[in-house]
XYZ file of C-alpha atoms in Angstrom:
358
model
C 37.759 68.042 135.847
C 39.869 71.459 134.410
C 41.155 73.846 137.703
C 42.947 76.916 137.961
C 45.767 76.438 135.172
C 48.946 78.546 136.303
C 48.340 78.360 139.576
C 51.767 79.273 141.227
C 51.887 81.573 138.643
C 49.130 83.707 140.489
C 50.278 82.291 143.992
C 53.493 84.516 142.907
C 51.969 87.733 141.924
C 50.270 87.614 145.855
C 53.351 86.652 147.320
C 54.052 90.219 148.428
C 50.674 90.724 149.680
C 51.338 88.041 152.391
C 52.993 87.785 155.695
C 52.473 84.031 155.527
C 52.454 81.175 152.851
C 51.927 77.771 152.895
C 53.485 75.658 149.656
C 49.515 74.737 147.926
C 50.101 71.252 148.392
C 49.997 71.206 151.634
C 46.916 73.890 152.709
C 43.838 72.220 153.234
C 41.375 73.459 155.611
C 40.772 77.021 156.560
C 37.491 78.208 157.793
C 37.401 81.357 159.359
C 38.877 84.979 157.959
C 38.490 83.725 153.761
C 37.912 86.125 151.090
C 36.596 85.803 147.778
C 38.381 84.583 144.954
C 39.255 87.689 142.538
C 36.990 88.616 139.594
C 36.968 85.807 136.883
C 38.749 87.421 133.883
C 38.841 85.620 130.325
C 41.815 83.708 129.790
C 42.532 80.380 130.805
C 44.218 81.714 133.969
C 40.994 81.646 135.882
C 38.748 80.119 133.761
C 38.704 77.258 137.114
C 39.350 79.001 140.060
C 35.556 80.762 140.526
C 33.077 78.708 138.747
C 29.728 77.264 139.868
C 29.132 73.768 139.946
C 26.219 71.814 139.641
C 24.796 68.184 139.535
C 22.689 66.052 138.032
C 23.328 62.478 138.279
C 20.760 59.825 139.562
C 21.187 60.427 143.222
C 18.485 62.302 145.011
C 18.501 63.461 149.027
C 18.963 60.046 151.183
C 16.030 60.358 153.498
C 18.084 60.198 157.103
C 21.533 60.234 155.872
C 24.340 59.424 158.168
C 28.070 59.294 157.244
C 30.863 57.480 158.670
C 35.122 58.255 157.459
C 37.247 55.903 158.091
C 41.276 56.723 158.379
C 42.796 54.199 157.594
C 40.385 53.400 154.844
C 39.954 56.676 153.404
C 36.604 56.160 152.668
C 33.683 57.990 152.901
C 30.350 56.145 153.129
C 26.988 58.006 153.873
C 23.877 55.674 154.192
C 20.313 56.620 154.348
C 17.166 55.448 152.004
C 16.127 56.520 148.730
C 13.589 56.364 146.558
C 12.214 53.095 144.871
C 11.828 55.434 141.133
C 15.596 55.962 141.877
C 17.525 53.934 139.730
C 21.178 52.556 140.958
C 22.013 50.683 137.962
C 24.593 53.058 136.371
C 26.186 53.792 139.806
C 28.954 51.537 140.648
C 29.796 53.402 144.170
C 26.350 52.510 145.568
C 25.589 49.326 147.022
C 22.439 48.118 148.858
C 21.748 46.340 152.081
C 18.954 43.801 152.361
C 17.184 46.276 154.672
C 17.149 48.961 151.638
C 19.031 50.723 152.806
C 21.404 51.853 150.023
C 25.878 52.816 151.210
C 26.986 55.322 149.191
C 30.835 55.473 149.165
C 33.875 58.087 148.439
C 37.423 58.323 148.560
C 38.791 60.735 150.870
C 42.709 61.886 152.087
C 42.968 63.044 155.532
C 45.630 64.405 157.506
C 49.506 63.527 156.829
C 49.834 63.998 160.456
C 47.766 62.096 162.799
C 47.234 64.248 165.096
C 45.268 66.661 162.508
C 43.049 64.550 162.154
C 39.622 64.219 163.910
C 39.164 62.598 166.849
C 37.173 59.074 166.734
C 33.906 60.504 167.439
C 30.435 61.375 166.426
C 29.650 64.622 164.883
C 27.409 66.337 163.393
C 27.470 68.896 160.112
C 28.133 72.897 160.686
C 28.626 75.064 158.431
C 27.808 74.510 154.502
C 28.959 76.283 151.665
C 27.903 74.899 148.735
C 29.702 77.534 146.290
C 33.378 77.787 147.455
C 35.927 79.755 144.994
C 39.466 79.516 144.974
C 40.389 82.665 146.894
C 42.487 83.277 150.347
C 42.291 81.500 153.429
C 43.095 81.499 157.735
C 43.691 78.279 159.968
C 46.306 77.178 162.523
C 49.532 77.453 159.361
C 48.913 81.168 158.470
C 46.624 82.694 155.404
C 47.721 81.618 151.777
C 45.243 81.287 148.738
C 43.847 77.848 148.265
C 43.109 76.440 144.924
C 39.016 75.459 146.194
C 38.232 75.594 142.848
C 34.466 76.179 143.471
C 33.731 73.274 145.511
C 31.586 72.687 148.412
C 32.697 72.892 151.596
C 30.904 70.936 153.760
C 32.340 71.243 158.175
C 31.879 68.643 160.772
C 33.923 69.196 163.395
C 35.212 73.135 163.931
C 36.647 73.809 160.571
C 37.220 70.006 159.324
C 35.351 69.837 156.562
C 34.913 67.536 153.368
C 35.867 69.502 150.263
C 37.477 69.289 146.954
C 40.556 68.044 146.277
C 42.949 71.027 145.959
C 45.655 69.129 144.367
C 46.059 68.558 140.496
C 47.690 67.088 137.765
C 49.409 67.293 134.576
C 46.575 65.614 132.069
C 48.873 65.999 129.022
C 51.907 65.148 130.188
C 53.057 68.828 128.752
C 52.350 70.924 131.579
C 49.478 72.520 129.534
C 46.568 71.410 131.285
C 45.975 70.426 134.925
C 43.030 69.303 136.164
C 41.829 68.480 139.433
C 42.651 65.229 140.946
C 42.478 63.529 144.886
C 44.922 62.649 146.156
C 44.206 59.515 148.147
C 45.632 59.894 150.998
C 47.370 61.575 154.511
C 47.941 64.197 152.855
C 45.830 67.471 154.295
C 46.465 68.961 157.298
C 43.447 67.360 159.014
C 40.266 67.959 156.096
C 38.373 64.886 154.407
C 39.473 66.054 150.771
C 37.573 64.452 147.929
C 37.505 64.736 144.003
C 34.971 67.903 143.457
C 32.433 66.294 141.858
C 31.857 63.782 144.329
C 32.282 66.551 147.084
C 29.105 67.780 144.412
C 27.269 64.881 144.618
C 28.003 63.874 148.624
C 26.606 67.938 149.095
C 23.157 66.503 146.969
C 22.177 63.147 148.889
C 23.137 65.242 151.863
C 19.739 68.169 150.892
C 21.848 70.430 149.870
C 20.269 70.873 146.081
C 22.991 70.938 143.885
C 21.019 72.834 140.984
C 21.263 76.432 141.716
C 23.197 79.398 141.987
C 24.681 80.068 145.334
C 26.388 83.377 146.849
C 30.098 82.465 146.846
C 32.052 81.021 150.651
C 28.970 82.033 151.932
C 27.325 79.355 154.477
C 24.194 79.171 154.008
C 21.397 76.972 156.362
C 22.460 73.936 157.017
C 19.019 71.737 155.359
C 17.576 69.753 157.988
C 18.587 66.130 156.768
C 22.109 67.025 156.531
C 21.969 68.920 159.937
C 21.286 65.469 162.205
C 23.112 63.504 160.086
C 25.452 62.388 162.350
C 29.230 62.247 161.128
C 31.481 58.701 162.842
C 35.053 59.449 162.323
C 36.585 55.687 162.604
C 40.081 54.306 162.983
C 40.056 51.248 161.169
C 38.307 50.388 158.152
C 34.882 50.578 157.806
C 32.507 47.648 157.111
C 29.424 46.636 155.155
C 27.652 43.223 155.566
C 30.516 42.022 158.156
C 33.141 42.873 155.321
C 35.620 45.770 155.016
C 35.043 48.546 152.551
C 37.274 49.709 149.922
C 36.617 51.308 147.379
C 38.042 51.091 143.719
C 40.193 54.134 143.582
C 43.948 55.055 143.760
C 45.968 55.153 146.931
C 48.890 57.525 147.940
C 52.261 56.319 148.898
C 51.819 54.911 152.248
C 47.924 54.031 153.007
C 47.152 50.376 153.207
C 44.343 48.851 151.825
C 42.276 46.164 153.695
C 43.118 43.576 151.686
C 46.742 43.765 152.541
C 45.840 42.899 156.307
C 42.756 40.944 155.622
C 42.562 39.231 151.942
C 40.812 39.073 149.279
C 37.697 37.593 150.631
C 37.371 39.243 153.602
C 36.619 42.854 151.580
C 33.895 44.187 149.904
C 35.259 46.785 146.751
C 32.658 49.279 146.077
C 32.727 51.229 142.678
C 34.199 54.823 141.467
C 32.623 57.292 139.315
C 34.712 60.529 138.041
C 33.254 63.476 136.404
C 33.666 65.166 132.787
C 32.726 67.762 131.270
C 34.540 66.661 127.877
C 33.310 64.115 125.562
C 36.705 62.674 124.749
C 37.684 62.477 128.459
C 40.289 65.660 127.589
C 39.757 66.921 131.601
C 40.767 63.658 132.658
C 43.882 62.970 134.840
C 46.365 60.222 133.425
C 46.151 56.757 134.759
C 47.081 55.863 138.132
C 48.259 53.261 140.062
C 46.443 50.864 140.885
C 43.071 49.763 139.760
C 41.644 47.785 142.503
C 44.828 48.010 144.894
C 46.193 44.675 142.013
C 49.662 45.725 141.356
C 50.493 46.047 137.678
C 46.918 47.172 136.660
C 46.033 51.262 135.625
C 43.512 52.436 136.946
C 42.105 54.120 133.753
C 40.235 57.300 134.399
C 37.998 56.985 130.870
C 36.746 53.906 132.144
C 34.753 55.156 135.179
C 33.676 58.668 133.387
C 30.511 59.879 133.693
C 29.204 62.982 131.753
C 26.708 65.264 132.764
C 26.215 64.011 135.867
C 28.352 66.787 137.309
C 29.204 70.149 135.495
C 30.289 74.132 135.479
C 29.187 77.644 134.955
C 31.100 80.580 134.241
C 30.249 83.575 136.897
C 28.786 85.905 133.701
C 25.774 83.196 133.269
C 25.012 83.250 136.966
C 22.554 86.358 136.858
C 21.133 85.127 134.012
C 20.687 81.313 135.194
C 19.302 82.825 138.149
C 16.446 84.625 137.126
C 15.720 81.146 134.869
C 16.005 79.253 138.488
C 13.736 81.332 140.225
C 11.120 81.047 137.097
C 10.580 77.505 137.921
C 9.304 74.799 140.266
C 11.492 74.466 143.680
C 13.483 77.884 142.290
C 15.996 75.209 140.649
C 17.616 74.359 137.705
C 16.309 71.235 135.025
C 17.585 68.117 135.533
C 19.125 67.744 132.494
C 20.924 71.388 132.782
C 24.356 69.514 132.485
C 23.237 67.236 129.183
C 22.384 70.830 127.923
C 24.918 72.724 129.619
C 26.298 74.648 126.624
C 22.593 76.256 125.424
C 21.363 76.881 128.878
C 24.985 79.118 129.809
C 25.020 80.931 126.189
C 21.220 82.214 126.799
C 21.958 82.701 130.108
C 24.517 85.170 129.411
C 23.559 86.897 126.385
C 20.112 87.699 127.961
C 17.788 85.541 126.486
C 14.773 82.351 127.752
C 16.654 79.597 128.173
C 13.758 77.339 128.787
C 14.387 77.117 125.519
C 16.281 74.499 125.225
C 14.310 72.255 126.899
């Protein structure tokens, strides 16, 4: 997925306006004193800083969800029940337990300094911003420009939250195309960074429908399923049916996977997926270390890519898409929105009738 390009150039233009500025690589959460991102222009510089993200993948809102954050494992697991009609055949990150509940696991980042993490305890979601464009944010380290990327921000402990990856990687190897990329390790100020597409799906399965246009950087009413979902933070590795949980996604330096400590036979490996909006995968990061933690076996993002699960729309289409959604049942965009994204957006921008794309 493609983030704002040349972000550092834009940041440099903001320097005279800031009294304090933290490096982009270390900025994590900022729950107070936020500003929206600047208005989008037609060039690539701001093309992805304020796009809105949508989910049309296979999962729906879970019944009675609960959340477990593992600081050692760098995983988050969401457990609940799905309607029997939902197929899990194409969902490698989901496993079904004997009691019928499903567990959905994602890779996450944790605090660079252990003191920045949430303490072991059980929390509840306090704030939900479904659409958080890149912009200014203030936290304990000062005020800075943060590339939120338009992904959801779901706060559960006094500003500590699940949100997009912040970091990016060069997919072309020549500095011409940066793409969002989660560094799964100790890299944040305390928040649990996620791949942007995972943050979108997480919001959706917790009951915050991600097929609507939401106001930028604005909290919405936390839906009942999310509000009632306990968020348990543990220091140890999480477990599923008696085995330690890992997820097939690369780790950053210093992260110890559970198999290294307990052996492969004591670990259950959840699969992973990454989103792409490009038919040729040009918006995917380069291969990383390692597939399932096996040294010498690269994690090939293209092998895990899912099209039409998550997609984005530019600001210029928002008004048209809002009107279209308002005319539909429950006021949401259709479930084929990502599959037919180009048509829907073209009609919305031109003032046409998006329903003709169906």
